[in-house]
Backbone as ProteinMPNN parsed JSONL, in Angstrom:
{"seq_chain_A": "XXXXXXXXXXXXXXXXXXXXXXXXXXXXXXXXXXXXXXXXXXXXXXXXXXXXXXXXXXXXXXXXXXXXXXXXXXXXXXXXXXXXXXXXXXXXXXXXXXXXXXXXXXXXXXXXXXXXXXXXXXXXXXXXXXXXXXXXXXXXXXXXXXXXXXXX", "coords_chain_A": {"N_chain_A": [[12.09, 58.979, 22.192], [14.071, 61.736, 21.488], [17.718, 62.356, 21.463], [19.53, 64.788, 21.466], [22.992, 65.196, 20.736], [24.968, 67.173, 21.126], [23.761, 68.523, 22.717], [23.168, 66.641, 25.074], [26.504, 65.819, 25.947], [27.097, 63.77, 27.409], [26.232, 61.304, 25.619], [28.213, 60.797, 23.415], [30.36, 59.027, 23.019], [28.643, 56.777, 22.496], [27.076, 57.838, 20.33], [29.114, 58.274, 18.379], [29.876, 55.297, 18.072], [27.205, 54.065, 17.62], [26.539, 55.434, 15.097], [28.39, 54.644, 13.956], [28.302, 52.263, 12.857], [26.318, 51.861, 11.637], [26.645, 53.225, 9.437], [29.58, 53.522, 8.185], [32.64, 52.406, 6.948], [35.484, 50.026, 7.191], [37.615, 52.214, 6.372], [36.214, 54.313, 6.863], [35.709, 55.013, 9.358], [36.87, 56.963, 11.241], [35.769, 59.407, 10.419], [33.288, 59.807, 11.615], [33.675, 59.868, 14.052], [35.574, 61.978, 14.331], [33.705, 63.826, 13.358], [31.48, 64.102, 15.103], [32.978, 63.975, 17.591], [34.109, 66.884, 17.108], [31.84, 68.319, 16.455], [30.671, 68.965, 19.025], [32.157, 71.048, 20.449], [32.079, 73.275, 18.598], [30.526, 76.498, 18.06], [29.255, 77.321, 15.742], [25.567, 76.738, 14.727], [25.675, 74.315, 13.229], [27.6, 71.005, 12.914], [24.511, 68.774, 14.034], [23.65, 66.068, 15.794], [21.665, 63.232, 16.1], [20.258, 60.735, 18.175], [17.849, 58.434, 18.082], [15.499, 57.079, 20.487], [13.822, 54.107, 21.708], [12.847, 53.833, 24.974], [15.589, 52.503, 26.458], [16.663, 51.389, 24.329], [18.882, 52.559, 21.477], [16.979, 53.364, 18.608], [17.394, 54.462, 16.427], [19.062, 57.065, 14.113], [20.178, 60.17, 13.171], [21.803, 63.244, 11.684], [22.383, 66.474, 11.096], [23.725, 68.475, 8.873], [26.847, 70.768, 7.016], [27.461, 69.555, 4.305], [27.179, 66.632, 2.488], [28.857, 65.428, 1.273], [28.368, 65.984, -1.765], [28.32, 67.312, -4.355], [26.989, 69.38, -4.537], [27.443, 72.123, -2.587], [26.593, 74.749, -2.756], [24.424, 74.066, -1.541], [22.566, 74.003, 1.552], [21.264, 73.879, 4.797], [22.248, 69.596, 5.256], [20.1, 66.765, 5.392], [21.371, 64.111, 7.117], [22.382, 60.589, 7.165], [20.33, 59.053, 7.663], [18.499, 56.7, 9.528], [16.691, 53.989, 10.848], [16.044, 51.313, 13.301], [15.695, 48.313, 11.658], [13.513, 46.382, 12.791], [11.796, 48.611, 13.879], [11.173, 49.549, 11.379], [8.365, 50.989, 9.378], [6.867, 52.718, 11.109], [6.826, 55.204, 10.787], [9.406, 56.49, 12.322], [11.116, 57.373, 11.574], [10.465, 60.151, 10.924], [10.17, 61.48, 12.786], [12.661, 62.359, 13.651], [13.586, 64.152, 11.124], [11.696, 65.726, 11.984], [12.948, 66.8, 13.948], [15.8, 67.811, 12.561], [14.796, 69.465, 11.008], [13.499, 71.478, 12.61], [15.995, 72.446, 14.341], [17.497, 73.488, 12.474], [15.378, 76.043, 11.685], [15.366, 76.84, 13.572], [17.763, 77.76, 13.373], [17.926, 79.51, 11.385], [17.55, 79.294, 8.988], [16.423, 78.007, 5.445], [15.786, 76.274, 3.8], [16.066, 72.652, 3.912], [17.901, 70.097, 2.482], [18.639, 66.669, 1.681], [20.344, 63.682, 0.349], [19.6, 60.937, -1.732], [19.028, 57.616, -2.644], [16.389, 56.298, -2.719], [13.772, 56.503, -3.706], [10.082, 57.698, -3.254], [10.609, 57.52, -0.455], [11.016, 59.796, 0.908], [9.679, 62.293, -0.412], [6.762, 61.834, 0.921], [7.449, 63.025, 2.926], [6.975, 65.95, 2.871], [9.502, 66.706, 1.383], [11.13, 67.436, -2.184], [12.147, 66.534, -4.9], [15.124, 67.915, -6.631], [17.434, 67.301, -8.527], [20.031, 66.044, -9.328], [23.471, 65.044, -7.742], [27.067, 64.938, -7.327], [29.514, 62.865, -5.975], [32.456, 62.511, -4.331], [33.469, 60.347, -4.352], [32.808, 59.385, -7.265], [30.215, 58.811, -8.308], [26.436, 59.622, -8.233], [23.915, 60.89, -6.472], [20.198, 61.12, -5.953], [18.804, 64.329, -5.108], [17.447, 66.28, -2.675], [14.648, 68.437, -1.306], [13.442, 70.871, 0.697], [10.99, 72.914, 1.873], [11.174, 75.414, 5.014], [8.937, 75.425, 7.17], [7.848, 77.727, 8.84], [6.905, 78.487, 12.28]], "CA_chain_A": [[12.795, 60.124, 22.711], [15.492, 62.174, 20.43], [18.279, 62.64, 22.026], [20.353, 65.786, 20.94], [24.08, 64.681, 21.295], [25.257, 67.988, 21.382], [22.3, 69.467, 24.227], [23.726, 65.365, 25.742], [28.043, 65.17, 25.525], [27.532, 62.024, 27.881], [25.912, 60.206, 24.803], [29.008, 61.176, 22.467], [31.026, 58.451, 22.781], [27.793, 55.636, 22.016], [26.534, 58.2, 19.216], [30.115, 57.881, 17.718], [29.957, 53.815, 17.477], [26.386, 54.08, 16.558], [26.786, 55.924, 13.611], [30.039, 54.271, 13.031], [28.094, 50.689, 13.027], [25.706, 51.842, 10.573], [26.943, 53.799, 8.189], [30.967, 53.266, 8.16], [33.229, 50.951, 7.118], [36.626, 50.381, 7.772], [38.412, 53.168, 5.724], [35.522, 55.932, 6.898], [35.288, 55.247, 10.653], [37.416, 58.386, 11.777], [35.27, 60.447, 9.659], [31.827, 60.302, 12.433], [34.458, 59.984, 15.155], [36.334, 63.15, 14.046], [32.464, 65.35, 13.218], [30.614, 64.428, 15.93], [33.826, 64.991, 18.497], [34.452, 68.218, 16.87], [30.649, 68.691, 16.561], [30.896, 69.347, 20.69], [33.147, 72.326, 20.418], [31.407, 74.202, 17.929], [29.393, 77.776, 18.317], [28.336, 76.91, 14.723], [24.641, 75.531, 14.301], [26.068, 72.536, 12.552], [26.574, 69.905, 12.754], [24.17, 68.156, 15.006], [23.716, 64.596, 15.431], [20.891, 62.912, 17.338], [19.918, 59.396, 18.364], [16.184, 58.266, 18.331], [15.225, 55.693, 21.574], [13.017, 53.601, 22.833], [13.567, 53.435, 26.384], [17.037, 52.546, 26.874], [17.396, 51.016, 22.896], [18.976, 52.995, 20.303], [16.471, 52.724, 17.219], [17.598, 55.249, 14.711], [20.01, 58.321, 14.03], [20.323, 61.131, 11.524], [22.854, 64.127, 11.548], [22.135, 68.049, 10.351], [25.483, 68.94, 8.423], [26.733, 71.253, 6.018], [27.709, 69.145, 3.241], [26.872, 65.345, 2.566], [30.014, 64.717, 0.188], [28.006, 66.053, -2.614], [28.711, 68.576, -5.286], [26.11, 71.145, -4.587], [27.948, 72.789, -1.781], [26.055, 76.029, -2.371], [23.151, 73.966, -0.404], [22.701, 73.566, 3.11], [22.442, 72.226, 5.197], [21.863, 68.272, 4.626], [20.29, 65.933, 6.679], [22.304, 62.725, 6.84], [22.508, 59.665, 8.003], [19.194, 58.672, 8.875], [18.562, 55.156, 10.06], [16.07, 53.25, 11.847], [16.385, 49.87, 13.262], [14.55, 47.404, 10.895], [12.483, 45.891, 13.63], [11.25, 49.406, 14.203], [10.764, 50.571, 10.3], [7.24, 51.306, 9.038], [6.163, 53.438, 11.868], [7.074, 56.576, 10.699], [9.715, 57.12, 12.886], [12.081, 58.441, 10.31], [9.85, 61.544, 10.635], [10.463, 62.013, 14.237], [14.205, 62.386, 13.406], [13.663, 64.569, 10.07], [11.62, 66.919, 12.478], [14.2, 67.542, 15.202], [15.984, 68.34, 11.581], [14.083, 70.781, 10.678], [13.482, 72.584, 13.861], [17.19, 73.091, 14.646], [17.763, 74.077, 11.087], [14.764, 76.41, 11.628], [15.82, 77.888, 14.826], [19.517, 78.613, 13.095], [17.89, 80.832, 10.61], [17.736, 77.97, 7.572], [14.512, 78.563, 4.868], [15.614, 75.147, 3.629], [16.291, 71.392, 4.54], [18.257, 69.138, 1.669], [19.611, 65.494, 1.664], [20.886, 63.144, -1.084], [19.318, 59.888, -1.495], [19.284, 56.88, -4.133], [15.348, 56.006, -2.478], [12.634, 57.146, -4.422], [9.036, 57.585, -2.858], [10.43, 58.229, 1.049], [11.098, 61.122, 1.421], [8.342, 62.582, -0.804], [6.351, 61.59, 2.172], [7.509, 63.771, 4.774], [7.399, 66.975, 2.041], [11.126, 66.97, 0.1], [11.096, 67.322, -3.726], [13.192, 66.257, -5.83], [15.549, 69.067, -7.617], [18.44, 67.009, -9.141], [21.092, 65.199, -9.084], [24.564, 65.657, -7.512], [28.291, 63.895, -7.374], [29.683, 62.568, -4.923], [34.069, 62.605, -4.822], [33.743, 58.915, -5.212], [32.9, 58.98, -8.649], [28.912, 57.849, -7.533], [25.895, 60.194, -8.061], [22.607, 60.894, -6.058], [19.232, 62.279, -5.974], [18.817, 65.556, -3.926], [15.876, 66.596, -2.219], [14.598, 69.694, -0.883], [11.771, 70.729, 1.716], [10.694, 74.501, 2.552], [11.331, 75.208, 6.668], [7.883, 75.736, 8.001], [7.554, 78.905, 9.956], [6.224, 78.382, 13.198]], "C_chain_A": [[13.983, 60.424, 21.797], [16.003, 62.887, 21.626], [19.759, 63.136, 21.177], [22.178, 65.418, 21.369], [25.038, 65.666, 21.5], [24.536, 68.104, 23.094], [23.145, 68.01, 25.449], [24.997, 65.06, 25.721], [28.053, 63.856, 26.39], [27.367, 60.701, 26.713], [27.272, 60.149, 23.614], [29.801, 59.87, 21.918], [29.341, 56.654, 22.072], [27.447, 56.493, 21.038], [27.824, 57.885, 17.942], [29.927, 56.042, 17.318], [28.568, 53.437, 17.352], [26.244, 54.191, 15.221], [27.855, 55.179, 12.798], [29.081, 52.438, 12.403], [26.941, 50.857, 11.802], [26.033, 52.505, 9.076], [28.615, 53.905, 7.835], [31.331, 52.238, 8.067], [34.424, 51.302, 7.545], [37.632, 51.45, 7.755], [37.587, 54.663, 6.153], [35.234, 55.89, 8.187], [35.543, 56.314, 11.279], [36.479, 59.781, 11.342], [33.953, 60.79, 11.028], [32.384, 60.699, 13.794], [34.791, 61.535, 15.165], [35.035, 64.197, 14.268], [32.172, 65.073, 14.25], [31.873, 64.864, 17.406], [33.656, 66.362, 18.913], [32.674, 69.156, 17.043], [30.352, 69.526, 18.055], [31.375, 70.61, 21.047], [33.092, 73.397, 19.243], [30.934, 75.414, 17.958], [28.722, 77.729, 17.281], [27.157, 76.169, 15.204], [25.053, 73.688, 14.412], [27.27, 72.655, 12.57], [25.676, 69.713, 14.287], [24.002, 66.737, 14.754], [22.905, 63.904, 16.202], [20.72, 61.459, 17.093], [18.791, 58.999, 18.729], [16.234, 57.213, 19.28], [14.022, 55.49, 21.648], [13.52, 52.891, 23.766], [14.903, 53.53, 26.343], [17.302, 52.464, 25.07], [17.521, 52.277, 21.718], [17.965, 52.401, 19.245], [16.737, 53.372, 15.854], [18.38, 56.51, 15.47], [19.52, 59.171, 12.781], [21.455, 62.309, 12.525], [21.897, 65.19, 10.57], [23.72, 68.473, 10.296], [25.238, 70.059, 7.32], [26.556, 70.619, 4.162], [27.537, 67.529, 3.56], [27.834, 65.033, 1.348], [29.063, 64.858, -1.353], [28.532, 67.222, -3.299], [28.297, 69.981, -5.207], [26.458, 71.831, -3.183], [27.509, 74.026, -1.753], [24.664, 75.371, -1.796], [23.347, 73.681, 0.893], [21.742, 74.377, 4.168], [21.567, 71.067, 4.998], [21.255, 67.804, 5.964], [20.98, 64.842, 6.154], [22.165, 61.882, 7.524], [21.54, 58.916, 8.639], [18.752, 57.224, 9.12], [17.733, 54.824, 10.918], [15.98, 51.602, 11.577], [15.51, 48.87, 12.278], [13.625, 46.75, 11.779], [11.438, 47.01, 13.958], [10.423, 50.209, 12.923], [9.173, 50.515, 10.106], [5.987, 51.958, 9.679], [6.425, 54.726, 11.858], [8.335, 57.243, 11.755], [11.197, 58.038, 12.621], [11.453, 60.017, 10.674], [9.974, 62.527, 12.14], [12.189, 62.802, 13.911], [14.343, 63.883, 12.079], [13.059, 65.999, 11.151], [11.769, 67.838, 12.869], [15.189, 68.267, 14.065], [15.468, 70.165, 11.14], [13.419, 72.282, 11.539], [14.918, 72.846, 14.091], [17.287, 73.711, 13.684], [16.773, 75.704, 11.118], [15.196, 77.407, 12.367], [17.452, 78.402, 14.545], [19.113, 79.361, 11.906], [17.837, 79.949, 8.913], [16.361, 78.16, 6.658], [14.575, 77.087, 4.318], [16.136, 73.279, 4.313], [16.443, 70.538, 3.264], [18.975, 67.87, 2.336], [19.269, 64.833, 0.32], [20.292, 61.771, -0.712], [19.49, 58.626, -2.8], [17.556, 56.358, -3.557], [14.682, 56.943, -3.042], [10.965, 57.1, -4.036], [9.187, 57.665, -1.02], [10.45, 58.713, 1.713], [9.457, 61.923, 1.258], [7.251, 62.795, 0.177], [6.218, 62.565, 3.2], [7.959, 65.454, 4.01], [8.698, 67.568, 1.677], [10.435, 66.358, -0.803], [12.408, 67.068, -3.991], [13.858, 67.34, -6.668], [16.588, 68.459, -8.275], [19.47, 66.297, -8.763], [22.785, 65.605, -8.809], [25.915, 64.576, -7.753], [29.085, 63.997, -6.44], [31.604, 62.266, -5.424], [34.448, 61.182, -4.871], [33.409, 58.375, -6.606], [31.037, 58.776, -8.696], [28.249, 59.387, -7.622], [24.203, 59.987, -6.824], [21.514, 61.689, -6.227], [19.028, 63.56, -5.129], [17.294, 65.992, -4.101], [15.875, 67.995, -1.776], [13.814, 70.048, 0.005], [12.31, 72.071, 2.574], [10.397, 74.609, 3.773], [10.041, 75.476, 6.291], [7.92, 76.715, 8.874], [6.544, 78.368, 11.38], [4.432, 79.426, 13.221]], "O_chain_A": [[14.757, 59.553, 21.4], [15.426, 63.6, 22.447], [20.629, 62.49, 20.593], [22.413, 65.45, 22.577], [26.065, 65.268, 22.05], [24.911, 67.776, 24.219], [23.631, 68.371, 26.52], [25.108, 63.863, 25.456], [28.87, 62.963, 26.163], [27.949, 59.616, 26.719], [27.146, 59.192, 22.85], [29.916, 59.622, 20.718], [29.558, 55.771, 21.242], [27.399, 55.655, 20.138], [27.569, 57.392, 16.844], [29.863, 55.723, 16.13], [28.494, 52.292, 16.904], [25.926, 53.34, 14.39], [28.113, 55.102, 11.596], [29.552, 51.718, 11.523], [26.756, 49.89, 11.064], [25.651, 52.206, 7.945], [28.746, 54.66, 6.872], [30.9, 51.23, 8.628], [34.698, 52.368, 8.097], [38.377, 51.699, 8.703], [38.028, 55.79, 5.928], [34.404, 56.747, 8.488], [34.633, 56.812, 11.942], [36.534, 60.894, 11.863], [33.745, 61.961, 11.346], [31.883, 61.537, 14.543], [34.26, 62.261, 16.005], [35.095, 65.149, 15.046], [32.635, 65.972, 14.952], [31.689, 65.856, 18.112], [33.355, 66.929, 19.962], [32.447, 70.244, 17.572], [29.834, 70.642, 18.062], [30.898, 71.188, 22.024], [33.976, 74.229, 19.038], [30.863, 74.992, 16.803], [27.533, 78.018, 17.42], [27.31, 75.18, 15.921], [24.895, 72.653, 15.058], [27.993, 73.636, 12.397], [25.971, 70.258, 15.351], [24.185, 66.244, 13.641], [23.389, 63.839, 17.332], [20.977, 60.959, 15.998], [18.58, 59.2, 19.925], [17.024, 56.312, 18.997], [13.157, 56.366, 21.666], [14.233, 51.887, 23.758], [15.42, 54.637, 26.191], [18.007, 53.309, 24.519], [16.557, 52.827, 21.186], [17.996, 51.202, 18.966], [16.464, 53.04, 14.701], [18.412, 56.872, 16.646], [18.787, 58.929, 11.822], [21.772, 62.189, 13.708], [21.066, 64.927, 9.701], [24.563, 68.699, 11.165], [24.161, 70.354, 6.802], [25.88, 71.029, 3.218], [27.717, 67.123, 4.708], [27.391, 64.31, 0.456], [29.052, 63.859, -2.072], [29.188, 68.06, -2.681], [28.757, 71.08, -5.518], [25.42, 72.121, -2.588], [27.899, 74.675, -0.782], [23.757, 76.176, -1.583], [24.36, 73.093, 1.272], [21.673, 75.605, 4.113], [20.394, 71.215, 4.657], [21.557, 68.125, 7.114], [21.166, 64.642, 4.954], [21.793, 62.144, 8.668], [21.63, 58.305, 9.704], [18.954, 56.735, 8.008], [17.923, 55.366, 12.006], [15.902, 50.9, 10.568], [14.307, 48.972, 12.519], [12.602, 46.547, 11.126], [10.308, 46.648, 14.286], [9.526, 51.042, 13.041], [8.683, 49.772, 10.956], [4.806, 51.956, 9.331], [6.273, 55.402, 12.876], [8.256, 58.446, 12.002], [11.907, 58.874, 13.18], [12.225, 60.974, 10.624], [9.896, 63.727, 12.399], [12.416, 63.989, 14.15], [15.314, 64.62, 12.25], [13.68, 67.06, 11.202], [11.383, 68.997, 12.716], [15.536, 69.388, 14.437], [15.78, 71.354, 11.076], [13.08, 73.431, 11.253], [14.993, 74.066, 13.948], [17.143, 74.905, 13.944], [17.376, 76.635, 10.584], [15.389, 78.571, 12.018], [18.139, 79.154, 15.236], [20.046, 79.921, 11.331], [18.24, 80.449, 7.863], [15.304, 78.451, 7.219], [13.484, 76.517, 4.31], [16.589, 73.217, 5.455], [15.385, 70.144, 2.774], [19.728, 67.96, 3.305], [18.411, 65.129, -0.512], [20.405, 61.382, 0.451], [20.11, 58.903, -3.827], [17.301, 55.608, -4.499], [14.955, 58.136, -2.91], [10.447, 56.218, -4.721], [8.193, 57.825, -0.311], [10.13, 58.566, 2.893], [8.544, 62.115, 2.061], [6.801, 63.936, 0.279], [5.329, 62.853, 4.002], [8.944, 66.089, 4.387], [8.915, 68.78, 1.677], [9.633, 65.425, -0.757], [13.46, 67.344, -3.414], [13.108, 67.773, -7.542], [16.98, 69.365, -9.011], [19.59, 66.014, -7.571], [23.338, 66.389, -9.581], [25.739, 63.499, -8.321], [29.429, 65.094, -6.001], [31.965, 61.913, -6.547], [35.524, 60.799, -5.329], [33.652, 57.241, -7.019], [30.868, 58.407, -9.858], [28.941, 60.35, -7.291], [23.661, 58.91, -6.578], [21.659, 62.852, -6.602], [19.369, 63.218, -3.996], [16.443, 66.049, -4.989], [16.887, 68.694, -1.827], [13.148, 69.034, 0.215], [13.236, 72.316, 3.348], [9.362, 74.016, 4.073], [9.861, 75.776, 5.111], [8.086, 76.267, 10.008], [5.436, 77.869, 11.184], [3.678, 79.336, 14.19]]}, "name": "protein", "num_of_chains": 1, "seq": "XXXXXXXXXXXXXXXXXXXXXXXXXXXXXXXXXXXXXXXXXXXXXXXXXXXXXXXXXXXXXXXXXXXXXXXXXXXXXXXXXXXXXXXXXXXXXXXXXXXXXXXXXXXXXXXXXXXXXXXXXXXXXXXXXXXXXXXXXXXXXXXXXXXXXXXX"}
């Protein structure tokens, strides 16, 4: 079950120390705290931020943002953040998460769907190409992907 944390503000405060537990350290915790808060009080699209379950257990996240701290700021929007539990990986359920992606993105009027990665061969997968490489304001580059919405 994806669970929209916007469409859900009761989940806000566990999507916050989710995200914070996987992808934050000590110096960037305010940062998921601060978007997904603010995320709540939006009329913008983006961001969104969802949390994949089984049953009760969190098993994975991702985020639809504008920008992923990369250079190419004339793309958007990114997905980010995506994560599934390692007990859960190799069942595709990255793709569950990339979907809900691509349908919000879809339904806000979006023709594309980029994120930045340093993995090579897993995206590919779930149709993103590769267009280049970006920089990140820590000094640190990545690959950038791409993948044409799907019209209903």
């Amino acid at each position: 079950m994806i669970i929209s944390v916007r469409e859900n503000p009761e989940y806000m405060d566990t999507a916050i120390k989710y995200f914070q537990s996987k992808w934050a350290n000590e110096e960037s915790l305010m940062v998921y705290e601060d978007c997904i808060e603010n995320s709540m009080r939006t009329a913008s699209p983006l961001p969104q931020w969802y949390l994949l379950c089984d049953h009760e257990r969190i098993i994975g996240c991702a985020g639809l943002i504008t920008n992923d701290f990369i250079s190419r700021m004339d793309l958007y929007p990114w997905v980010c953040a995506l994560y599934i539990e390692e007990d859960y990986r190799g069942n595709h359920y990255g793709a569950i998460l990339l979907d809900k992606a691509e349908k919000d993105a879809r339904d806000a009027g979006f023709l594309y769907l980029y994120l930045c990665t340093e993995l090579i061969g897993f995206y590919e997968q779930y149709g993103f190409n590769y267009i280049g490489i970006g920089y990140h304001p820590w000094g640190e580059s990545s690959r950038i992907y791409s993948k044409k919405i799907q019209s209903i």
